[in-house]
Amino acid sequence: MYSIEEISEIIKTCNKCQLCNKRKNVVFGEGNVNTKIMFIGEGPGEEEDNTGRPFVGKAGQLLTKMLAAIELKREDVYIANIVKCRPPNNRVPFEEEVVKCLPYLRYQVSIIKPKIIVCLGATSAKYIIKSDIRITKDRGIWYKKGNFYILPTYHPSALLRDPSKKKDAWEDFKNIREKLKML
Ligand code: URA
């Protein structure tokens, strides 16, 4: 069994899919490995690729603010993505790329053992909850899988594109805050 530090070193030379060809940095994930809650996005964007850190661009800054609104700091939670390398022009990762990368996320989850997983956006929810999930319809609903409570919500980029969705996202975040208090 590798530690989270060891696996984050191993993944730096990963070449299991074509996304390795153009990446500047692998974006493994970061945060508190003893946390009760993980936030999982889709894949690194430009800023994340440049820095090697998840959710540090505009969408990430919004996520950080949303966490603060429910009294959480980034250091209190763990933040990761479905794929660890940036898809070109931020396209949605292809299924074959996700299939190659998912074992890393599973490994992270198995070490961190969160009680709550928040899926940020459709790609995350599709691979973690169910393939036919619709964020607009299914967001805000808790799914129980094994030991995990899983909540799909909007990706922060979707909130930047359409601020009218923020009201629902805020309901979801209050919901997360309440669940965290109970667990
Ligand atoms: N969008 C994501 O899904 N993940 C990031 O890390 C940044 C933007």
GROMACS .gro file of C-alpha atoms and ligand atoms in nm:
model
  191
    1MET     CA    1   0.000   0.000   0.000
    2TYR     CA    2   0.147   0.332  -0.109
    3SER     CA    3   0.106   0.649   0.095
    4ILE     CA    4  -0.061   0.948  -0.067
    5GLU     CA    5   0.281   1.114  -0.106
    6GLU     CA    6   0.424   0.806  -0.278
    7ILE     CA    7   0.136   0.777  -0.520
    8SER     CA    8   0.157   1.150  -0.601
    9GLU     CA    9   0.525   1.096  -0.693
   10ILE     CA   10   0.452   0.786  -0.904
   11ILE     CA   11   0.181   0.962  -1.101
   12LYS     CA   12   0.420   1.240  -1.212
   13THR     CA   13   0.559   1.011  -1.482
   14CYS     CA   14   0.225   0.854  -1.578
   15ASN     CA   15   0.189   0.799  -1.953
   16LYS     CA   16  -0.116   0.573  -1.956
   17CYS     CA   17  -0.313   0.805  -2.184
   18GLN     CA   18  -0.252   1.073  -2.446
   19LEU     CA   19  -0.313   1.359  -2.199
   20CYS     CA   20   0.046   1.310  -2.080
   21ASN     CA   21   0.177   1.447  -2.411
   22LYS     CA   22   0.073   1.809  -2.362
   23ARG     CA   23   0.057   1.844  -1.985
   24LYS     CA   24   0.289   2.079  -1.800
   25ASN     CA   25   0.206   1.929  -1.463
   26VAL     CA   26   0.008   1.640  -1.328
   27VAL     CA   27  -0.258   1.776  -1.094
   28PHE     CA   28  -0.284   1.504  -0.836
   29GLY     CA   29  -0.505   1.675  -0.579
   30GLU     CA   30  -0.445   1.844  -0.245
   31GLY     CA   31  -0.583   1.903   0.097
   32ASN     CA   32  -0.638   1.730   0.426
   33VAL     CA   33  -0.600   1.353   0.406
   34ASN     CA   34  -0.782   1.319   0.738
   35THR     CA   35  -1.086   1.506   0.615
   36LYS     CA   36  -1.445   1.385   0.613
   37ILE     CA   37  -1.515   1.548   0.278
   38MET     CA   38  -1.373   1.534  -0.073
   39PHE     CA   39  -1.465   1.762  -0.366
   40ILE     CA   40  -1.411   1.607  -0.707
   41GLY     CA   41  -1.407   1.808  -1.029
   42GLU     CA   42  -1.356   1.711  -1.392
   43GLY     CA   43  -0.997   1.782  -1.483
   44PRO     CA   44  -0.729   2.051  -1.463
   45GLY     CA   45  -0.764   2.372  -1.662
   46GLU     CA   46  -0.485   2.604  -1.773
   47GLU     CA   47  -0.400   2.751  -1.431
   48GLU     CA   48  -0.407   2.409  -1.272
   49ASP     CA   49  -0.181   2.267  -1.546
   50ASN     CA   50   0.059   2.559  -1.493
   51THR     CA   51   0.074   2.521  -1.117
   52GLY     CA   52   0.008   2.151  -1.056
   53ARG     CA   53  -0.270   2.241  -0.810
   54PRO     CA   54  -0.644   2.170  -0.842
   55PHE     CA   55  -0.904   2.445  -0.864
   56VAL     CA   56  -0.678   2.750  -0.852
   57GLY     CA   57  -0.817   2.934  -1.157
   58LYS     CA   58  -1.139   3.139  -1.170
   59ALA     CA   59  -1.363   2.839  -1.099
   60GLY     CA   60  -1.132   2.739  -0.816
   61GLN     CA   61  -1.150   3.084  -0.662
   62LEU     CA   62  -1.527   3.057  -0.663
   63LEU     CA   63  -1.507   2.711  -0.505
   64THR     CA   64  -1.280   2.851  -0.233
   65LYS     CA   65  -1.540   3.124  -0.162
   66MET     CA   66  -1.823   2.872  -0.153
   67LEU     CA   67  -1.628   2.662   0.095
   68ALA     CA   68  -1.569   2.970   0.309
   69ALA     CA   69  -1.944   3.038   0.304
   70ILE     CA   70  -1.997   2.707   0.487
   71GLU     CA   71  -1.702   2.775   0.720
   72LEU     CA   72  -1.459   2.544   0.544
   73LYS     CA   73  -1.106   2.627   0.436
   74ARG     CA   74  -0.938   2.449   0.148
   75GLU     CA   75  -0.704   2.294   0.405
   76ASP     CA   76  -1.003   2.133   0.579
   77VAL     CA   77  -1.111   1.935   0.273
   78TYR     CA   78  -0.950   1.732  -0.004
   79ILE     CA   79  -0.985   1.850  -0.364
   80ALA     CA   80  -0.919   1.628  -0.665
   81ASN     CA   81  -1.033   1.563  -1.021
   82ILE     CA   82  -1.155   1.274  -1.233
   83VAL     CA   83  -0.853   1.311  -1.465
   84LYS     CA   84  -0.519   1.439  -1.342
   85CYS     CA   85  -0.390   1.593  -1.665
   86ARG     CA   86  -0.541   1.881  -1.861
   87PRO     CA   87  -0.749   1.788  -2.164
   88PRO     CA   88  -0.663   2.011  -2.464
   89ASN     CA   89  -0.869   2.332  -2.469
   90ASN     CA   90  -1.047   2.207  -2.157
   91ARG     CA   91  -1.255   1.960  -2.352
   92VAL     CA   92  -1.444   1.696  -2.158
   93PRO     CA   93  -1.210   1.401  -2.096
   94PHE     CA   94  -1.268   1.100  -2.321
   95GLU     CA   95  -1.396   0.783  -2.162
   96GLU     CA   96  -1.069   0.598  -2.237
   97GLU     CA   97  -0.874   0.871  -2.056
   98VAL     CA   98  -1.104   0.852  -1.756
   99VAL     CA   99  -1.079   0.473  -1.743
  100LYS     CA  100  -0.698   0.494  -1.728
  101CYS     CA  101  -0.700   0.766  -1.464
  102LEU     CA  102  -0.980   0.653  -1.231
  103PRO     CA  103  -0.764   0.401  -1.039
  104TYR     CA  104  -0.565   0.698  -0.903
  105LEU     CA  105  -0.880   0.864  -0.773
  106ARG     CA  106  -0.999   0.533  -0.626
  107TYR     CA  107  -0.665   0.504  -0.452
  108GLN     CA  108  -0.698   0.855  -0.310
  109VAL     CA  109  -1.049   0.779  -0.186
  110SER     CA  110  -0.938   0.450  -0.032
  111ILE     CA  111  -0.666   0.627   0.167
  112ILE     CA  112  -0.865   0.936   0.265
  113LYS     CA  113  -1.187   0.746   0.337
  114PRO     CA  114  -1.412   1.053   0.329
  115LYS     CA  115  -1.765   1.031   0.461
  116ILE     CA  116  -1.890   1.275   0.198
  117ILE     CA  117  -1.798   1.308  -0.169
  118VAL     CA  118  -1.919   1.615  -0.356
  119CYS     CA  119  -1.926   1.572  -0.733
  120LEU     CA  120  -1.865   1.907  -0.902
  121GLY     CA  121  -2.039   1.890  -1.236
  122ALA     CA  122  -2.165   1.629  -1.478
  123THR     CA  123  -1.839   1.450  -1.560
  124SER     CA  124  -1.759   1.387  -1.196
  125ALA     CA  125  -2.116   1.277  -1.120
  126LYS     CA  126  -2.129   1.055  -1.429
  127TYR     CA  127  -1.827   0.847  -1.329
  128ILE     CA  128  -1.885   0.850  -0.954
  129ILE     CA  129  -2.264   0.820  -0.927
  130LYS     CA  130  -2.429   0.697  -1.245
  131SER     CA  131  -2.372   0.726  -1.618
  132ASP     CA  132  -2.705   0.891  -1.702
  133ILE     CA  133  -2.702   1.157  -1.430
  134ARG     CA  134  -2.840   1.501  -1.521
  135ILE     CA  135  -2.700   1.773  -1.299
  136THR     CA  136  -2.995   2.010  -1.346
  137LYS     CA  137  -3.241   1.741  -1.240
  138ASP     CA  138  -3.037   1.531  -0.996
  139ARG     CA  139  -2.826   1.790  -0.815
  140GLY     CA  140  -2.885   1.828  -0.444
  141ILE     CA  141  -2.986   1.463  -0.400
  142TRP     CA  142  -2.779   1.246  -0.166
  143TYR     CA  143  -2.668   0.910  -0.301
  144LYS     CA  144  -2.539   0.645  -0.061
  145LYS     CA  145  -2.277   0.413  -0.206
  146GLY     CA  146  -2.096   0.183   0.034
  147ASN     CA  147  -1.978   0.405   0.318
  148PHE     CA  148  -2.002   0.727   0.120
  149TYR     CA  149  -2.268   0.994   0.104
  150ILE     CA  150  -2.235   1.147  -0.241
  151LEU     CA  151  -2.386   1.476  -0.355
  152PRO     CA  152  -2.386   1.602  -0.713
  153THR     CA  153  -2.388   1.978  -0.758
  154TYR     CA  154  -2.301   2.234  -1.023
  155HIS     CA  155  -1.943   2.274  -1.134
  156PRO     CA  156  -1.823   2.623  -1.031
  157SER     CA  157  -1.751   2.697  -1.400
  158ALA     CA  158  -2.122   2.644  -1.471
  159LEU     CA  159  -2.199   2.902  -1.199
  160LEU     CA  160  -1.961   3.149  -1.361
  161ARG     CA  161  -2.131   3.095  -1.697
  162ASP     CA  162  -2.481   3.120  -1.551
  163PRO     CA  163  -2.499   3.300  -1.214
  164SER     CA  164  -2.873   3.224  -1.187
  165LYS     CA  165  -2.766   2.872  -1.085
  166LYS     CA  166  -2.590   3.006  -0.775
  167LYS     CA  167  -2.909   2.996  -0.569
  168ASP     CA  168  -2.939   2.619  -0.611
  169ALA     CA  169  -2.568   2.569  -0.553
  170TRP     CA  170  -2.599   2.761  -0.225
  171GLU     CA  171  -2.882   2.525  -0.118
  172ASP     CA  172  -2.650   2.232  -0.195
  173PHE     CA  173  -2.367   2.382   0.007
  174LYS     CA  174  -2.595   2.443   0.308
  175ASN     CA  175  -2.707   2.083   0.270
  176ILE     CA  176  -2.340   1.973   0.278
  177ARG     CA  177  -2.281   2.181   0.591
  178GLU     CA  178  -2.574   2.010   0.768
  179LYS     CA  179  -2.464   1.660   0.664
  180LEU     CA  180  -2.108   1.729   0.782
  181LYS     CA  181  -2.237   1.831   1.125
  182MET     CA  182  -2.423   1.500   1.155
  183LEU     CA  183  -2.133   1.274   1.054
  184URA     N1  184  -1.210   2.255  -1.329
  184URA     C1  185  -1.200   2.130  -1.278
  184URA     O1  186  -1.286   2.046  -1.299
  184URA     N2  187  -1.094   2.103  -1.203
  184URA     C2  188  -0.998   2.190  -1.175
  184URA     O2  189  -0.904   2.155  -1.104
  184URA     C3  190  -1.011   2.320  -1.229
  184URA     C4  191  -1.118   2.350  -1.305
   0.00000   0.00000   0.00000
